[in-house]
């Protein structure tokens, strides 16, 4: 590598972040190595027809998006060029993008007539083309005075006009849909056309080129269909960029050793006429092997070298005064907060060691430039440019090659996001990883790769971009990006092509890389499938992510998504089955985690041994509740009906608090109150689900609702009268037979309890009946509270019996209670865990027999225990009352597997197949 816009070695000036003036030593000469047998005679020519030793007249890479005004980049900065109806597509002779032209769309490039594209004594060009159909012009100057065209038989014809007239040379037919390297030249009485190293040549007179009097300039791709890349024009009679040390560009030698070093030096011709090329390569063809000399301008050299200077502490240099406090940069060690020497003689070797010909030059330049801006706290620092350049640098890793197809789409989508927290975060993350890649470290990049590819796929798809912006809005820091990357990495199955193999190897330097920049490290990946599989899998993953994110379109605070994502990742890492891990990838898990908070969600699933229903059930039903708790979110789902406002409030303040608060602060989850509140939440969601699917009677009109019931009795004269009032708090109130859903009128009252019926003996493993299982159903004694000898107030046995009695009072609707006329339903949770299980049929039978009895008459003896039910006789009127299914067991697992409709399962588990749901439920709950 040589600095090509200077002829003498020197020092590039660089003002460091602390104000120190640093001189960065650069060379204008270097060595190339020639290998062979002793005594072998050979000839070395600097420059080939396709990569000449010349400064271009004009140069188009044709691999970058158009500017906003429709112009394409011309690297010398000498010729403004407009593009019409071209497409930037993923197709390139090596790797990357190219322009696609279609004659049906009238695609072409156009530049004005200027003298710099019309040399008079000689001219040459080089271009890569991939024709799709026959016919059309690859390029034309001055209305065809100098042109290359595709013929009807797919051959190429190169045409020039000179003082003696028109001259042409034609190639053999080209294969369509394949890339071809094409170069041509009019020089010293020869007209040459070279296609893929095959030379076609004709003798012509050596008269002056004639461009006529037309005002037409340069056009590219008119009436042509196919791809074009890397178009450059040269004047073969211009001065060479580099020469051997004797000033020649051609050298014959006889090898005295198996390796001979030849010195090449800059001729100072890079940008000698005010151009702005920053890098070129000069081809050398030695015994059929292509090798290159890298030529860079001093500006690019300074950017690269100054970055390397900040990155390394050259030994032996004195410290200089730190004039400005240095704030550490994520990817540059803070040890470099001090200045060392005002001259760094090792700059050239550091640049050669740092740069690989595999890294896109433009991206490397931009990356270094932005890194320096960041170090110096320069206002020109642009996190967007840093991020995009860094992502392109990643593509030197073979497994990251699919990113080449996506970076341009990302640029287009992310450019308007400049200034958003997301871009600052992305710039910081990519800066760290770009530094890793330059230093041959690829592990962290490979961890980030699934996210980058999926995001790129979303950027390519116009329908997915709305979801991509939801992801963008959720990110406010570098940590958020790493959380998303972890989530997407965990979201990929182990046998998936994007579950990347981190087996990286260092390759020995090749002659090609040594001649250009010195040794090069590259990544070697043993991916399980080819790149098409990777891209297809990324497309599938992006479609899934699009669907997931779309559910949160109306989420007021998008940054809450990161909390859900982080929780899901932690839960996935602890998932014991692949089915549950897969379910945790869904938007259901994100919704559930956001609803109850990260700590509660993770601890809840971590301690699933104490749960009385499967974790998947909890996630699905919680996600359903969350989606119906926010009207803004609910409107985004077809057929979605939100909870009433009071129900939403109580779900959060009452049920969530009772069900999950303990899980936030301790790993000891599973107290009876927690389980009861969780069961209540599940029954709320199941009934609302039934209502949403068409059963209006199951609309949840209130939860934790308190009603005052009148009790009637008789005085000593036998006159019936109001003798008292009792409050009854109902777990869930459904609309019932009241079509309007008015609270307190003909509703259905639901009582839910999660009770232990049996406990396992820790020594013998045998089940024994819980001592409280039968005592709980004792008859009510009318005393609301009792006081122990120590003065402690407690609820006496019979409180459950009292609740059921009061429900019967409301159900019968005697006298002033007729407004209620409520239907009643009690559910006891059916479950089985390792050490405890719910009621069985015998215990339910016992509970029904107990609960059907009337309360005791003591101490009031006024008949309130039967008159309030509208009975005339205490014993005979209650004989025929049977509890039956009013008190029953309810297994959520059985409901999911046997009773829930397909529509209900879709709402709870979305696209999860039924057989997978069955596997989720196989755990014993």
XYZ file of C-alpha atoms in Angstrom, residues 399-745:
347
model
C -21.343 -16.086 7.525
C -22.391 -12.426 7.585
C -22.428 -12.158 3.808
C -26.273 -12.033 3.707
C -26.005 -8.593 5.315
C -24.667 -7.246 2.027
C -28.132 -7.671 0.571
C -29.709 -5.743 3.402
C -27.474 -2.822 4.346
C -28.783 -0.535 1.645
C -32.391 -1.118 2.650
C -31.429 -0.361 6.252
C -29.780 2.884 5.192
C -32.929 3.973 3.422
C -35.164 3.186 6.387
C -32.866 4.392 9.165
C -31.690 7.649 7.596
C -34.875 9.550 8.643
C -34.343 8.276 12.200
C -31.233 10.373 12.788
C -31.440 11.975 16.207
C -33.617 9.254 17.708
C -32.272 7.348 20.738
C -32.268 4.197 18.611
C -29.645 5.553 16.218
C -27.355 6.630 19.031
C -27.682 3.195 20.615
C -27.089 1.392 17.323
C -24.056 3.533 16.563
C -22.529 2.655 19.938
C -23.179 -1.073 19.598
C -21.965 -1.329 16.027
C -18.921 0.729 16.935
C -17.937 -1.859 19.506
C -18.525 -4.737 17.140
C -16.846 -3.064 14.168
C -13.722 -2.694 16.271
C -13.935 -6.418 17.060
C -14.129 -7.352 13.384
C -11.161 -5.202 12.415
C -9.177 -7.051 15.068
C -10.295 -10.494 13.951
C -12.747 -11.099 16.823
C -16.103 -12.331 15.616
C -17.976 -13.918 18.534
C -20.027 -10.866 19.525
C -20.807 -10.018 15.922
C -22.107 -13.529 15.315
C -24.336 -13.196 18.398
C -25.698 -9.961 16.919
C -26.006 -11.326 13.381
C -29.502 -12.883 13.630
C -30.939 -9.548 14.750
C -29.176 -7.581 12.014
C -30.294 -9.979 9.289
C -33.880 -10.053 10.560
C -33.976 -6.253 10.836
C -32.538 -6.009 7.335
C -35.188 -8.365 6.003
C -37.844 -6.174 7.604
C -36.296 -3.082 6.028
C -36.499 -4.714 2.590
C -40.214 -5.446 2.945
C -42.434 -2.375 2.770
C -45.230 -4.182 4.623
C -42.874 -5.003 7.494
C -41.471 -1.518 7.999
C -44.257 -0.391 10.324
C -43.347 -3.227 12.670
C -39.670 -2.383 12.325
C -40.400 1.146 13.530
C -42.165 -0.327 16.583
C -38.930 -2.144 17.400
C -36.982 1.071 16.797
C -39.233 3.029 19.165
C -38.682 0.441 21.893
C -34.908 1.008 21.925
C -33.325 3.835 23.871
C -29.902 2.445 24.787
C -27.192 0.035 23.711
C -28.384 -2.368 26.408
C -31.796 -2.464 24.731
C -30.206 -3.550 21.454
C -28.292 -6.339 23.150
C -31.521 -7.475 24.841
C -33.308 -7.658 21.487
C -30.323 -9.464 19.969
C -30.396 -12.005 22.786
C -34.124 -12.492 22.272
C -33.797 -13.099 18.541
C -30.856 -15.400 19.091
C -32.838 -17.415 21.658
C -35.799 -17.367 19.286
C -33.890 -19.491 16.793
C -33.955 -23.253 17.271
C -30.655 -25.036 17.787
C -31.059 -26.901 14.497
C -31.826 -23.711 12.625
C -29.419 -22.360 9.984
C -29.136 -19.102 11.913
C -27.976 -20.902 15.032
C -24.490 -20.011 13.869
C -21.413 -22.109 14.478
C -18.790 -19.948 16.153
C -15.908 -22.069 14.853
C -13.642 -19.366 13.479
C -10.232 -19.943 11.996
C -7.346 -17.722 10.961
C -6.039 -18.191 7.451
C -2.437 -17.610 6.438
C -1.772 -14.470 4.414
C -2.132 -14.845 0.687
C 0.091 -13.269 -1.954
C -2.884 -11.198 -2.989
C -3.577 -9.799 0.448
C 0.102 -9.285 1.254
C 0.693 -7.317 -1.951
C -2.236 -5.070 -1.165
C -2.236 -4.564 2.578
C -0.173 -7.189 4.338
C -1.520 -10.193 6.256
C -5.261 -10.567 6.661
C -7.361 -12.440 9.160
C -10.663 -13.742 8.034
C -13.467 -15.781 9.512
C -14.202 -19.267 8.407
C -17.650 -20.539 9.296
C -18.969 -24.057 9.294
C -22.627 -23.183 8.851
C -24.975 -26.119 8.623
C -26.703 -24.899 5.486
C -25.890 -22.575 2.645
C -26.595 -18.848 2.470
C -29.924 -19.270 0.723
C -31.136 -21.297 3.687
C -29.899 -18.591 6.046
C -31.717 -15.872 4.153
C -34.891 -17.932 3.891
C -34.778 -18.623 7.600
C -34.173 -14.943 8.300
C -37.181 -14.118 6.155
C -39.311 -16.526 8.186
C -38.014 -15.121 11.445
C -38.653 -11.567 10.288
C -42.214 -12.447 9.271
C -42.811 -13.877 12.729
C -41.331 -10.798 14.372
C -43.445 -8.550 12.149
C -46.584 -10.341 13.294
C -45.503 -10.150 16.932
C -44.638 -6.457 16.830
C -47.800 -5.529 14.954
C -49.808 -6.512 18.039
C -48.138 -3.655 19.915
C -48.783 -0.971 17.327
C -50.970 1.002 19.738
C -48.910 0.386 22.858
C -48.529 3.894 24.360
C -45.028 3.315 25.724
C -43.109 1.204 23.213
C -40.075 1.058 25.495
C -42.012 -1.320 27.760
C -41.449 -3.890 25.026
C -37.811 -4.213 26.050
C -38.895 -5.200 29.553
C -41.075 -7.931 28.084
C -38.327 -9.080 25.744
C -35.759 -9.300 28.544
C -38.184 -11.295 30.688
C -38.957 -13.672 27.844
C -35.249 -14.299 27.238
C -34.654 -15.148 30.902
C -37.671 -17.440 30.908
C -36.585 -19.136 27.663
C -33.217 -19.954 29.154
C -34.952 -21.768 31.988
C -37.607 -23.484 29.885
C -37.643 -27.246 30.416
C -39.388 -28.197 27.162
C -38.877 -27.014 23.615
C -42.644 -26.463 23.281
C -42.709 -24.036 26.186
C -39.553 -22.298 24.959
C -41.207 -21.874 21.573
C -44.334 -20.468 23.214
C -42.211 -17.961 25.114
C -41.084 -16.535 21.758
C -44.619 -15.382 20.998
C -46.208 -12.015 21.583
C -48.216 -13.722 24.340
C -45.136 -13.989 26.523
C -44.197 -10.350 25.858
C -47.698 -9.193 26.777
C -47.760 -11.250 29.961
C -44.337 -10.050 31.064
C -45.200 -6.403 30.431
C -48.454 -6.822 32.319
C -47.117 -8.138 35.618
C -43.562 -6.851 35.395
C -40.265 -8.494 34.625
C -39.370 -9.610 38.154
C -42.756 -11.197 38.822
C -42.863 -12.893 35.421
C -39.413 -14.463 35.700
C -39.779 -15.546 39.318
C -43.250 -16.885 38.686
C -42.008 -19.204 35.950
C -38.808 -20.001 37.801
C -40.810 -21.335 40.735
C -43.359 -23.194 38.642
C -43.206 -26.097 41.106
C -45.459 -24.043 43.403
C -47.954 -23.133 40.688
C -51.335 -24.785 40.482
C -51.632 -24.438 36.724
C -49.122 -24.790 33.914
C -46.822 -21.843 33.141
C -48.035 -21.889 29.534
C -51.615 -21.493 30.735
C -50.645 -18.548 32.896
C -48.765 -16.889 30.037
C -51.599 -17.413 27.541
C -54.378 -16.232 29.836
C -52.355 -13.299 31.169
C -51.545 -12.200 27.640
C -55.222 -12.383 26.808
C -56.098 -10.255 29.834
C -53.416 -7.721 28.955
C -54.647 -7.396 25.394
C -58.163 -6.710 26.705
C -57.071 -4.431 29.531
C -55.801 -1.681 27.215
C -58.484 -0.281 24.876
C -55.805 1.230 22.630
C -54.289 -2.210 22.080
C -57.585 -4.045 21.910
C -58.786 -1.992 18.964
C -55.941 -3.351 16.873
C -57.310 -6.905 16.977
C -60.310 -8.006 14.976
C -63.216 -8.929 17.219
C -61.414 -7.754 20.335
C -63.610 -6.423 23.158
C -61.869 -4.621 26.048
C -62.853 -5.045 29.676
C -65.061 -2.358 31.188
C -63.072 0.405 32.876
C -63.899 -0.649 36.453
C -62.952 -4.236 35.737
C -59.644 -3.049 34.242
C -58.929 -1.009 37.352
C -59.638 -3.864 39.744
C -57.633 -6.386 37.739
C -54.605 -4.204 38.249
C -55.163 -2.950 41.791
C -56.704 -6.085 43.310
C -55.972 -9.260 41.404
C -52.511 -8.473 40.046
C -51.487 -7.203 43.450
C -52.679 -10.316 45.266
C -51.445 -12.747 42.607
C -48.016 -11.368 41.801
C -46.705 -8.956 44.432
C -45.112 -11.758 46.426
C -43.382 -12.995 43.282
C -41.725 -9.611 42.798
C -39.957 -9.646 46.138
C -39.316 -13.307 46.894
C -38.736 -16.651 45.265
C -41.158 -18.222 47.743
C -44.225 -18.043 45.553
C -47.311 -20.192 46.059
C -49.152 -19.049 49.211
C -52.895 -19.885 49.179
C -53.746 -16.213 48.645
C -51.462 -16.087 45.588
C -52.976 -19.234 44.111
C -56.514 -18.058 44.799
C -55.961 -14.694 43.128
C -54.284 -16.385 40.162
C -57.194 -18.813 39.778
C -59.580 -15.878 39.963
C -57.639 -14.103 37.194
C -57.817 -17.179 35.007
C -61.575 -17.486 35.483
C -62.004 -13.800 34.631
C -60.180 -14.329 31.351
C -62.023 -17.560 30.519
C -65.431 -15.915 31.012
C -64.482 -12.808 29.068
C -63.207 -15.067 26.320
C -66.582 -16.834 26.241
C -68.336 -13.457 26.068
C -66.083 -12.266 23.259
C -66.904 -15.400 21.277
C -70.634 -14.712 21.529
C -72.020 -15.709 24.966
C -73.317 -12.392 26.302
C -74.274 -13.960 29.649
C -70.591 -14.405 30.484
C -69.639 -10.773 30.184
C -67.579 -9.768 33.244
C -69.342 -6.712 34.660
C -67.377 -6.499 37.908
C -64.885 -8.272 40.134
C -64.453 -8.047 43.899
C -67.906 -6.484 43.973
C -69.654 -5.893 47.326
C -73.439 -6.178 47.752
C -75.609 -5.531 50.818
C -78.255 -8.158 51.431
C -81.304 -7.780 53.706
C -82.006 -10.478 56.303
C -85.568 -11.098 57.414
C -86.872 -12.729 60.634
C -89.748 -12.630 63.089
C -90.289 -10.838 66.336
C -91.694 -12.578 69.372
C -95.208 -11.972 68.062
C -94.409 -13.803 64.842
C -94.404 -10.641 62.742
C -91.926 -10.740 59.862
C -89.518 -7.846 59.757
C -86.048 -6.721 58.610
C -83.605 -7.948 61.208
C -80.256 -7.025 59.721
C -77.975 -6.478 56.726
C -74.986 -8.470 55.565
C -72.282 -7.610 53.049
C -71.245 -10.154 50.445
C -68.104 -9.687 48.347
C -68.331 -11.543 45.023
C -65.208 -12.716 43.220
C -66.622 -12.350 39.705
C -69.940 -10.896 38.585
C -71.173 -11.860 35.124
C -73.993 -10.253 33.175
C -76.105 -13.386 33.597
C -79.683 -13.164 32.383
C -79.594 -9.363 32.280
C -78.929 -8.474 28.614
C -77.863 -4.940 29.547
C -75.237 -6.262 31.922
C -76.425 -3.903 34.673
C -74.537 -4.622 37.872
C -76.637 -6.115 40.674
C -79.640 -7.079 38.580
